[in-house]
Amino acid sequence: MAKKPEIKGTAQFLQGNEAVVEAAIAAGCSFFAGYPITPSTEIAEGCAEKLPLVGGAFIQMEDEIASIAAIIGASLAGAKAMTATSGPGFSLMQENLGFAYIAEVPIVITNVMRGGPSTGLPTKVSQSDVMQARWGTHGDYTPIVITPSSVQEVFDLTIHAFNCSEMLNTPVILLLDEILGHMRERIIIPDTEDIKIENRKYPSVPPEFYKPYSNTPSKVSEFVAFGEGYRYNVTGLTHDEFGFPTSVPGEVEQMLTKLRRKIHTHRKEVILYEEEYMEDATYAVISYGTSARAAMSAVRKARAHGVKAGLLKLKTIWPFPGRKVYQIASSVKGILVAEMNMGQMIREVDRYAMGQCKVAGAFRYDGLVIEPDEIYEKLLELRATK
Amino acid sequence: MELEALSPQHDYLRIQKKFPTVWCPGCGIGTVMSAIIRAIHELGINKNNIALISGIGCSSRMPIYVDFNTLHTTHGRALPFATGIKMVRPDMKVIVVSGDGDALAIGGNHFIHACRRNIDISMILINNYIYGMTGGQVSPTTPLNSYAHTAPYGSIDPPFDAVNLASSAGATYVARGTTYHIVQTSKYIKKSLEHKGFSMVEVISQCPVLYGRLNDYKTAVKMLYRQKEQAVMLKAWEKLSPEERVDKYPIGEFVENTDRQEYTKTYAELSKQVREEATNGKD
């Protein structure tokens, strides 16, 4: 395992939720609309305090539906915009999230996961919104969902979330969990010049030739804000390249294909993961978020006991790094998926393992954090099964 | 072509393949659209500087046809989308077009909160007493005992009064007109566009195809005459006895309050103040 190069910057001791605020501002976020909800509230509080100081704006809306609506409006008006919530609020946001997908509006939604369904476990940890983040709003679309596992990663991946959303004109969901949101760790905030920032592409043509949903080869259209002299229409209806509603079959198919392909043609830039001890591994643990930390300890313990275990830590869970999982499945005897839910990501892992190796899960869903020993025990069980 | 040269309306309508409109023959929404355009034209507002936002419903199709920065959002949510735009671009003229179902049922909560904040948005609420796009269901403004496809035995739900609701929630300019009194209504729309703060102009409109057909007003003309009978100017209304007010409603300007400061202006001042304090090292 190669040692990571030391990042230059300022050391800080931050909570995950605070790191989201710092990173959002560093990424150029200048608008936040939100509604209080445990365990994400510190993000709204941080934005309320810090955004006016950098010339941005904060507003507390009447509910989560209004919050996501306001950030979509803000983004169309030219601002990088974010909201933050947790399970029940994320459920309320689903309809307008679909609007942002179809209307191709860059926004970032942070969901600090707690236990569900419904009000569930407001103050306890969970990773049970993994499938909701993939399929929550109705219709066909391809979401980008990012899962950091440390406060440093929260900072770095919040920047990545904004960059993906700006690069591809799409909503990006930043999935934290309660522990990550509230845990404090030392992080290095890189110097401004070392932070890579992506911005939406301003039109290269004058208004009379502008098509806001131009079906370019890369499937990413040039995007200009309201009020810049390019008067166009934005709708949640299936639309043509001008943004006007259409139900003509060819145009409908083209629009839906565009939505999918703009993400898939940029998979390499979007999908991030890390591998630890995978070079010679005969058993792989696949995990993400806080669970990946316990999984790392479990892998080290297994190595200490002579089991050749390795870890695939997913930082982007959607689009799913299926090719990587397929490749791992072809080289190991078994894959263990560690997550804090009743088994959500394991379905996708199983799908891409394609029967090449055994697949089992280490799940925890009682509100407590999954522990290294649980994962280690499941790993031994997996090794023992035929 | 000559007609085009005569009417300034055409400068404000989209030239790309968007016509005819979705609105039925006899519908009042087109009348309101031209009243809005007339108000904008008279005020000479630059089209680039106008954002027109709507939700879902018949009236919410208006953004497709007008040549502004237009946003056709989800059902009931036009106001929070508009709020986001106004917060980022306080210099833009932000107009929301909504229907009775969109604004007062699914969007009711957003409506009262936008009024409460007094954010500078001009809301034109086109009230035709019915859900038109879905085929004639009862709405929050359907009069008691009127018929709709979801009130086949007559509506038992008391209707909302949008003017009273907006006034008590804190809107700083509130008016009501009708499609019959459209010149007057256009003046209210003009005043709402000039007003700094949240303004709401309710326009009573006719839906002959659904509301009219189900309630014995067979033609648009009959419905417009009904508006003429029912609508009473506010001053005259105040003199009416409760008995005389039955089956009538007041039109006119109900609230015109210029004392309360607009929301984005307050935020800008606050923001400036905290930045100054931060640079001066005060806590």
Short mmCIF file of N, CA, C and O in Angstrom, two decimals, chain B residues 74-165:
data_model
loop_
_atom_site.label_atom_id
_atom_site.label_comp_id
_atom_site.label_asym_id
_atom_site.label_seq_id
_atom_site.Cartn_x
_atom_site.Cartn_y
_atom_site.Cartn_z
N THR B 74 -42.89 22.20 -11.00
CA THR B 74 -43.75 21.11 -10.54
C THR B 74 -45.03 21.69 -9.91
O THR B 74 -45.11 22.88 -9.61
N HIS B 75 -46.00 20.81 -9.67
CA HIS B 75 -47.31 21.26 -9.23
C HIS B 75 -47.26 21.97 -7.87
O HIS B 75 -46.87 21.38 -6.87
N GLY B 76 -47.65 23.24 -7.87
CA GLY B 76 -47.75 24.00 -6.62
C GLY B 76 -46.47 24.67 -6.17
O GLY B 76 -46.46 25.42 -5.20
N ARG B 77 -45.35 24.43 -6.88
CA ARG B 77 -44.04 24.84 -6.35
C ARG B 77 -43.44 26.05 -7.03
O ARG B 77 -42.25 26.34 -6.82
N ALA B 78 -44.19 26.74 -7.86
CA ALA B 78 -43.60 27.87 -8.59
C ALA B 78 -42.99 28.91 -7.64
O ALA B 78 -41.90 29.42 -7.91
N LEU B 79 -43.65 29.20 -6.54
CA LEU B 79 -43.16 30.26 -5.65
C LEU B 79 -41.79 29.97 -5.05
O LEU B 79 -40.93 30.84 -5.07
N PRO B 80 -41.55 28.76 -4.49
CA PRO B 80 -40.19 28.52 -4.00
C PRO B 80 -39.12 28.53 -5.10
O PRO B 80 -38.00 29.00 -4.85
N PHE B 81 -39.43 28.06 -6.30
CA PHE B 81 -38.47 28.18 -7.41
C PHE B 81 -38.18 29.67 -7.65
O PHE B 81 -37.03 30.08 -7.79
N ALA B 82 -39.26 30.46 -7.70
CA ALA B 82 -39.13 31.90 -7.95
C ALA B 82 -38.33 32.57 -6.84
O ALA B 82 -37.53 33.49 -7.09
N THR B 83 -38.52 32.10 -5.61
CA THR B 83 -37.79 32.65 -4.46
C THR B 83 -36.29 32.47 -4.65
O THR B 83 -35.50 33.39 -4.41
N GLY B 84 -35.89 31.27 -5.12
CA GLY B 84 -34.47 31.01 -5.38
C GLY B 84 -33.91 31.94 -6.44
O GLY B 84 -32.81 32.48 -6.29
N ILE B 85 -34.68 32.16 -7.49
CA ILE B 85 -34.22 33.06 -8.57
C ILE B 85 -34.07 34.48 -8.04
O ILE B 85 -33.06 35.14 -8.24
N LYS B 86 -35.09 34.93 -7.30
CA LYS B 86 -35.08 36.32 -6.80
C LYS B 86 -33.94 36.55 -5.80
O LYS B 86 -33.34 37.62 -5.77
N MET B 87 -33.65 35.53 -4.98
CA MET B 87 -32.57 35.68 -4.01
C MET B 87 -31.21 35.87 -4.70
O MET B 87 -30.35 36.59 -4.20
N VAL B 88 -31.03 35.16 -5.82
CA VAL B 88 -29.75 35.25 -6.53
C VAL B 88 -29.72 36.47 -7.45
O VAL B 88 -28.68 37.09 -7.64
N ARG B 89 -30.86 36.79 -8.05
CA ARG B 89 -30.93 37.93 -8.97
C ARG B 89 -32.01 38.92 -8.54
O ARG B 89 -33.06 39.04 -9.17
N PRO B 90 -31.75 39.68 -7.45
CA PRO B 90 -32.77 40.63 -6.98
C PRO B 90 -33.11 41.70 -8.02
O PRO B 90 -34.16 42.33 -7.93
N ASP B 91 -32.23 41.88 -9.00
CA ASP B 91 -32.48 42.89 -10.03
C ASP B 91 -33.51 42.40 -11.06
O ASP B 91 -34.04 43.20 -11.83
N MET B 92 -33.79 41.11 -11.10
CA MET B 92 -34.72 40.60 -12.11
C MET B 92 -36.17 40.78 -11.69
O MET B 92 -36.49 40.75 -10.51
N LYS B 93 -37.04 40.95 -12.67
CA LYS B 93 -38.48 41.05 -12.42
C LYS B 93 -39.02 39.62 -12.43
O LYS B 93 -38.95 38.94 -13.45
N VAL B 94 -39.48 39.17 -11.29
CA VAL B 94 -39.90 37.78 -11.17
C VAL B 94 -41.43 37.70 -11.08
O VAL B 94 -42.05 38.29 -10.19
N ILE B 95 -42.01 36.98 -12.04
CA ILE B 95 -43.47 36.86 -12.12
C ILE B 95 -43.85 35.39 -11.98
O ILE B 95 -43.23 34.52 -12.60
N VAL B 96 -44.83 35.12 -11.15
CA VAL B 96 -45.35 33.76 -11.02
C VAL B 96 -46.79 33.74 -11.52
O VAL B 96 -47.60 34.58 -11.14
N VAL B 97 -47.07 32.79 -12.40
CA VAL B 97 -48.44 32.60 -12.88
C VAL B 97 -48.93 31.28 -12.32
O VAL B 97 -48.25 30.27 -12.43
N SER B 98 -50.10 31.32 -11.70
CA SER B 98 -50.57 30.12 -11.04
C SER B 98 -52.08 30.01 -11.16
O SER B 98 -52.75 30.99 -11.45
N GLY B 99 -52.58 28.81 -10.94
CA GLY B 99 -54.03 28.63 -10.95
C GLY B 99 -54.56 28.44 -9.55
O GLY B 99 -53.78 28.44 -8.58
N ASP B 100 -55.85 28.24 -9.41
CA ASP B 100 -56.43 28.12 -8.06
C ASP B 100 -56.00 26.82 -7.38
O ASP B 100 -55.68 26.82 -6.19
N GLY B 101 -55.95 25.72 -8.12
CA GLY B 101 -55.51 24.47 -7.52
C GLY B 101 -54.04 24.50 -7.18
O GLY B 101 -53.62 24.13 -6.09
N ASP B 102 -53.25 24.99 -8.13
CA ASP B 102 -51.80 25.07 -7.99
C ASP B 102 -51.40 25.95 -6.81
O ASP B 102 -50.57 25.57 -5.99
N ALA B 103 -52.01 27.12 -6.70
CA ALA B 103 -51.59 28.09 -5.69
C ALA B 103 -52.19 27.83 -4.31
O ALA B 103 -51.56 28.07 -3.29
N LEU B 104 -53.42 27.35 -4.29
CA LEU B 104 -54.14 27.34 -3.01
C LEU B 104 -54.32 25.94 -2.41
O LEU B 104 -54.59 25.81 -1.22
N ALA B 105 -54.17 24.89 -3.22
CA ALA B 105 -54.25 23.54 -2.65
C ALA B 105 -52.84 23.02 -2.43
O ALA B 105 -52.27 23.21 -1.36
N ILE B 106 -52.24 22.46 -3.46
CA ILE B 106 -50.91 21.84 -3.31
C ILE B 106 -49.84 22.88 -2.97
O ILE B 106 -48.87 22.58 -2.29
N GLY B 107 -50.04 24.11 -3.43
CA GLY B 107 -49.03 25.14 -3.17
C GLY B 107 -49.41 26.11 -2.06
O GLY B 107 -48.77 27.14 -1.88
N GLY B 108 -50.44 25.78 -1.30
CA GLY B 108 -50.95 26.70 -0.28
C GLY B 108 -49.91 27.14 0.74
O GLY B 108 -49.85 28.31 1.12
N ASN B 109 -49.09 26.18 1.15
CA ASN B 109 -48.09 26.50 2.16
C ASN B 109 -47.04 27.48 1.61
O ASN B 109 -46.68 28.45 2.27
N HIS B 110 -46.60 27.24 0.38
CA HIS B 110 -45.61 28.14 -0.23
C HIS B 110 -46.21 29.54 -0.40
O HIS B 110 -45.52 30.54 -0.25
N PHE B 111 -47.50 29.56 -0.73
CA PHE B 111 -48.20 30.83 -0.95
C PHE B 111 -48.16 31.71 0.30
O PHE B 111 -47.72 32.86 0.25
N ILE B 112 -48.56 31.14 1.44
CA ILE B 112 -48.60 31.99 2.65
C ILE B 112 -47.18 32.38 3.10
O ILE B 112 -46.98 33.48 3.60
N HIS B 113 -46.21 31.50 2.86
CA HIS B 113 -44.85 31.86 3.29
C HIS B 113 -44.21 32.91 2.39
O HIS B 113 -43.42 33.73 2.87
N ALA B 114 -44.54 32.87 1.09
CA ALA B 114 -44.03 33.92 0.19
C ALA B 114 -44.64 35.27 0.60
O ALA B 114 -43.95 36.29 0.62
N CYS B 115 -45.93 35.25 0.96
CA CYS B 115 -46.59 36.49 1.44
C CYS B 115 -45.90 36.99 2.71
O CYS B 115 -45.60 38.17 2.86
N ARG B 116 -45.64 36.05 3.62
CA ARG B 116 -45.04 36.39 4.91
C ARG B 116 -43.68 37.05 4.74
O ARG B 116 -43.36 38.03 5.39
N ARG B 117 -42.86 36.52 3.82
CA ARG B 117 -41.51 37.07 3.62
C ARG B 117 -41.54 38.44 2.94
O ARG B 117 -40.59 39.19 3.03
N ASN B 118 -42.61 38.69 2.18
CA ASN B 118 -42.67 39.90 1.38
C ASN B 118 -41.53 39.99 0.38
O ASN B 118 -40.91 41.03 0.19
N ILE B 119 -41.23 38.86 -0.23
CA ILE B 119 -40.20 38.84 -1.28
C ILE B 119 -40.81 39.39 -2.57
O ILE B 119 -42.00 39.18 -2.84
N ASP B 120 -40.01 40.13 -3.32
CA ASP B 120 -40.51 40.86 -4.48
C ASP B 120 -40.84 39.94 -5.66
O ASP B 120 -40.05 39.78 -6.58
N ILE B 121 -42.00 39.33 -5.59
CA ILE B 121 -42.50 38.48 -6.66
C ILE B 121 -43.91 38.94 -6.99
O ILE B 121 -44.70 39.21 -6.08
N SER B 122 -44.21 39.06 -8.29
CA SER B 122 -45.59 39.38 -8.70
C SER B 122 -46.29 38.09 -9.02
O SER B 122 -45.92 37.39 -9.96
N MET B 123 -47.30 37.78 -8.23
CA MET B 123 -48.01 36.53 -8.47
C MET B 123 -49.36 36.84 -9.12
O MET B 123 -50.16 37.61 -8.58
N ILE B 124 -49.59 36.23 -10.27
CA ILE B 124 -50.87 36.37 -10.94
C ILE B 124 -51.61 35.05 -10.76
O ILE B 124 -51.19 34.03 -11.28
N LEU B 125 -52.66 35.09 -9.96
CA LEU B 125 -53.40 33.87 -9.65
C LEU B 125 -54.68 33.83 -10.49
O LEU B 125 -55.60 34.61 -10.27
N ILE B 126 -54.69 32.94 -11.47
CA ILE B 126 -55.84 32.86 -12.37
C ILE B 126 -56.83 31.84 -11.79
O ILE B 126 -56.53 30.65 -11.72
N ASN B 127 -57.96 32.36 -11.35
CA ASN B 127 -58.92 31.52 -10.62
C ASN B 127 -60.11 31.20 -11.52
O ASN B 127 -60.93 32.07 -11.82
N ASN B 128 -60.19 29.94 -11.97
CA ASN B 128 -61.35 29.53 -12.78
C ASN B 128 -62.22 28.51 -12.05
O ASN B 128 -63.02 27.82 -12.65
N TYR B 129 -61.99 28.38 -10.77
CA TYR B 129 -62.82 27.56 -9.87
C TYR B 129 -62.73 26.06 -10.09
O TYR B 129 -63.54 25.31 -9.54
N ILE B 130 -61.76 25.62 -10.89
CA ILE B 130 -61.77 24.18 -11.21
C ILE B 130 -60.39 23.70 -11.67
O ILE B 130 -59.56 24.52 -12.08
N TYR B 131 -60.12 22.41 -11.52
CA TYR B 131 -58.92 21.80 -12.12
C TYR B 131 -59.26 21.51 -13.57
O TYR B 131 -60.05 20.61 -13.86
N GLY B 132 -58.67 22.28 -14.48
CA GLY B 132 -59.00 22.12 -15.89
C GLY B 132 -58.19 21.03 -16.56
O GLY B 132 -58.73 20.19 -17.27
N MET B 133 -56.88 21.06 -16.33
CA MET B 133 -56.00 20.16 -17.09
C MET B 133 -56.32 18.69 -16.86
O MET B 133 -56.17 17.86 -17.73
N THR B 134 -56.76 18.37 -15.64
CA THR B 134 -57.07 16.97 -15.33
C THR B 134 -58.53 16.65 -15.64
O THR B 134 -58.99 15.54 -15.39
N GLY B 135 -59.29 17.62 -16.11
CA GLY B 135 -60.62 17.32 -16.60
C GLY B 135 -61.78 17.70 -15.71
O GLY B 135 -62.85 17.11 -15.80
N GLY B 136 -61.61 18.69 -14.83
CA GLY B 136 -62.78 19.25 -14.15
C GLY B 136 -63.06 18.74 -12.75
O GLY B 136 -64.19 18.36 -12.42
N GLN B 137 -62.04 18.76 -11.90
CA GLN B 137 -62.25 18.35 -10.51
C GLN B 137 -62.40 19.57 -9.60
O GLN B 137 -61.99 20.67 -9.95
N VAL B 138 -62.94 19.33 -8.42
CA VAL B 138 -63.21 20.41 -7.46
C VAL B 138 -61.90 21.02 -6.98
O VAL B 138 -60.91 20.32 -6.78
N SER B 139 -61.85 22.35 -6.85
CA SER B 139 -60.63 23.04 -6.41
C SER B 139 -60.90 23.78 -5.11
O SER B 139 -62.06 23.86 -4.68
N PRO B 140 -59.88 24.35 -4.49
CA PRO B 140 -60.11 25.08 -3.22
C PRO B 140 -60.94 26.34 -3.39
O PRO B 140 -61.27 26.99 -2.39
N THR B 141 -61.21 26.75 -4.63
CA THR B 141 -62.05 27.95 -4.80
C THR B 141 -63.41 27.60 -5.42
O THR B 141 -64.21 28.50 -5.66
N THR B 142 -63.66 26.34 -5.69
CA THR B 142 -64.97 25.96 -6.25
C THR B 142 -66.07 26.40 -5.27
O THR B 142 -66.02 26.04 -4.10
N PRO B 143 -67.03 27.21 -5.74
CA PRO B 143 -68.07 27.68 -4.81
C PRO B 143 -68.86 26.51 -4.22
O PRO B 143 -69.02 25.46 -4.86
N LEU B 144 -69.37 26.69 -3.00
CA LEU B 144 -70.21 25.68 -2.34
C LEU B 144 -71.36 25.27 -3.26
O LEU B 144 -71.95 26.12 -3.94
N ASN B 145 -71.64 24.01 -3.27
CA ASN B 145 -72.75 23.43 -4.05
C ASN B 145 -72.54 23.42 -5.57
O ASN B 145 -73.41 22.97 -6.29
N SER B 146 -71.38 23.93 -6.03
CA SER B 146 -71.10 23.83 -7.47
C SER B 146 -70.72 22.40 -7.80
O SER B 146 -70.25 21.65 -6.94
N TYR B 147 -70.86 22.07 -9.08
CA TYR B 147 -70.55 20.70 -9.50
C TYR B 147 -69.17 20.61 -10.14
O TYR B 147 -68.70 21.54 -10.80
N ALA B 148 -68.56 19.48 -9.90
CA ALA B 148 -67.28 19.15 -10.54
C ALA B 148 -67.25 17.63 -10.64
O ALA B 148 -68.07 16.95 -10.02
N HIS B 149 -66.29 17.10 -11.40
CA HIS B 149 -66.29 15.65 -11.57
C HIS B 149 -65.96 14.90 -10.29
O HIS B 149 -66.27 13.72 -10.16
N THR B 150 -65.31 15.56 -9.34
CA THR B 150 -65.10 14.94 -8.03
C THR B 150 -66.08 15.50 -6.99
O THR B 150 -65.94 15.25 -5.80
N ALA B 151 -67.04 16.29 -7.45
CA ALA B 151 -68.13 16.75 -6.59
C ALA B 151 -69.43 16.56 -7.38
O ALA B 151 -70.12 17.53 -7.70
N PRO B 152 -69.73 15.30 -7.73
CA PRO B 152 -70.89 15.06 -8.62
C PRO B 152 -72.22 15.44 -7.97
O PRO B 152 -73.21 15.64 -8.66
N TYR B 153 -72.24 15.55 -6.63
CA TYR B 153 -73.49 15.93 -5.93
C TYR B 153 -73.40 17.34 -5.38
O TYR B 153 -74.17 17.74 -4.52
N GLY B 154 -72.42 18.10 -5.86
CA GLY B 154 -72.22 19.47 -5.38
C GLY B 154 -71.11 19.51 -4.34
O GLY B 154 -70.97 18.60 -3.52
N SER B 155 -70.31 20.58 -4.38
CA SER B 155 -69.18 20.68 -3.47
C SER B 155 -69.64 21.05 -2.06
O SER B 155 -70.43 21.97 -1.88
N ILE B 156 -69.13 20.33 -1.06
CA ILE B 156 -69.47 20.66 0.34
C ILE B 156 -68.31 21.36 1.03
O ILE B 156 -68.38 21.71 2.20
N ASP B 157 -67.19 21.56 0.30
CA ASP B 157 -66.02 22.21 0.91
C ASP B 157 -66.11 23.73 0.75
O ASP B 157 -66.16 24.22 -0.37
N PRO B 158 -66.10 24.47 1.84
CA PRO B 158 -66.14 25.93 1.70
C PRO B 158 -64.90 26.42 0.95
O PRO B 158 -63.81 25.94 1.21
N PRO B 159 -65.05 27.37 0.03
CA PRO B 159 -63.89 27.83 -0.75
C PRO B 159 -63.00 28.80 0.02
O PRO B 159 -63.44 29.46 0.96
N PHE B 160 -61.74 28.86 -0.41
CA PHE B 160 -60.80 29.86 0.07
C PHE B 160 -61.09 31.18 -0.61
O PHE B 160 -61.50 31.21 -1.78
N ASP B 161 -60.79 32.29 0.07
CA ASP B 161 -60.76 33.60 -0.55
C ASP B 161 -59.29 33.99 -0.66
O ASP B 161 -58.65 34.30 0.34
N ALA B 162 -58.76 33.94 -1.88
CA ALA B 162 -57.32 34.15 -2.07
C ALA B 162 -56.88 35.54 -1.62
O ALA B 162 -55.77 35.72 -1.10
N VAL B 163 -57.77 36.53 -1.81
CA VAL B 163 -57.42 37.90 -1.43
C VAL B 163 -57.27 38.02 0.09
O VAL B 163 -56.28 38.57 0.59
N ASN B 164 -58.24 37.46 0.81
CA ASN B 164 -58.15 37.50 2.28
C ASN B 164 -56.93 36.72 2.78
O ASN B 164 -56.26 37.14 3.72
N LEU B 165 -56.69 35.58 2.14
CA LEU B 165 -55.57 34.74 2.55
C LEU B 165 -54.25 35.50 2.36
O LEU B 165 -53.42 35.56 3.27
#
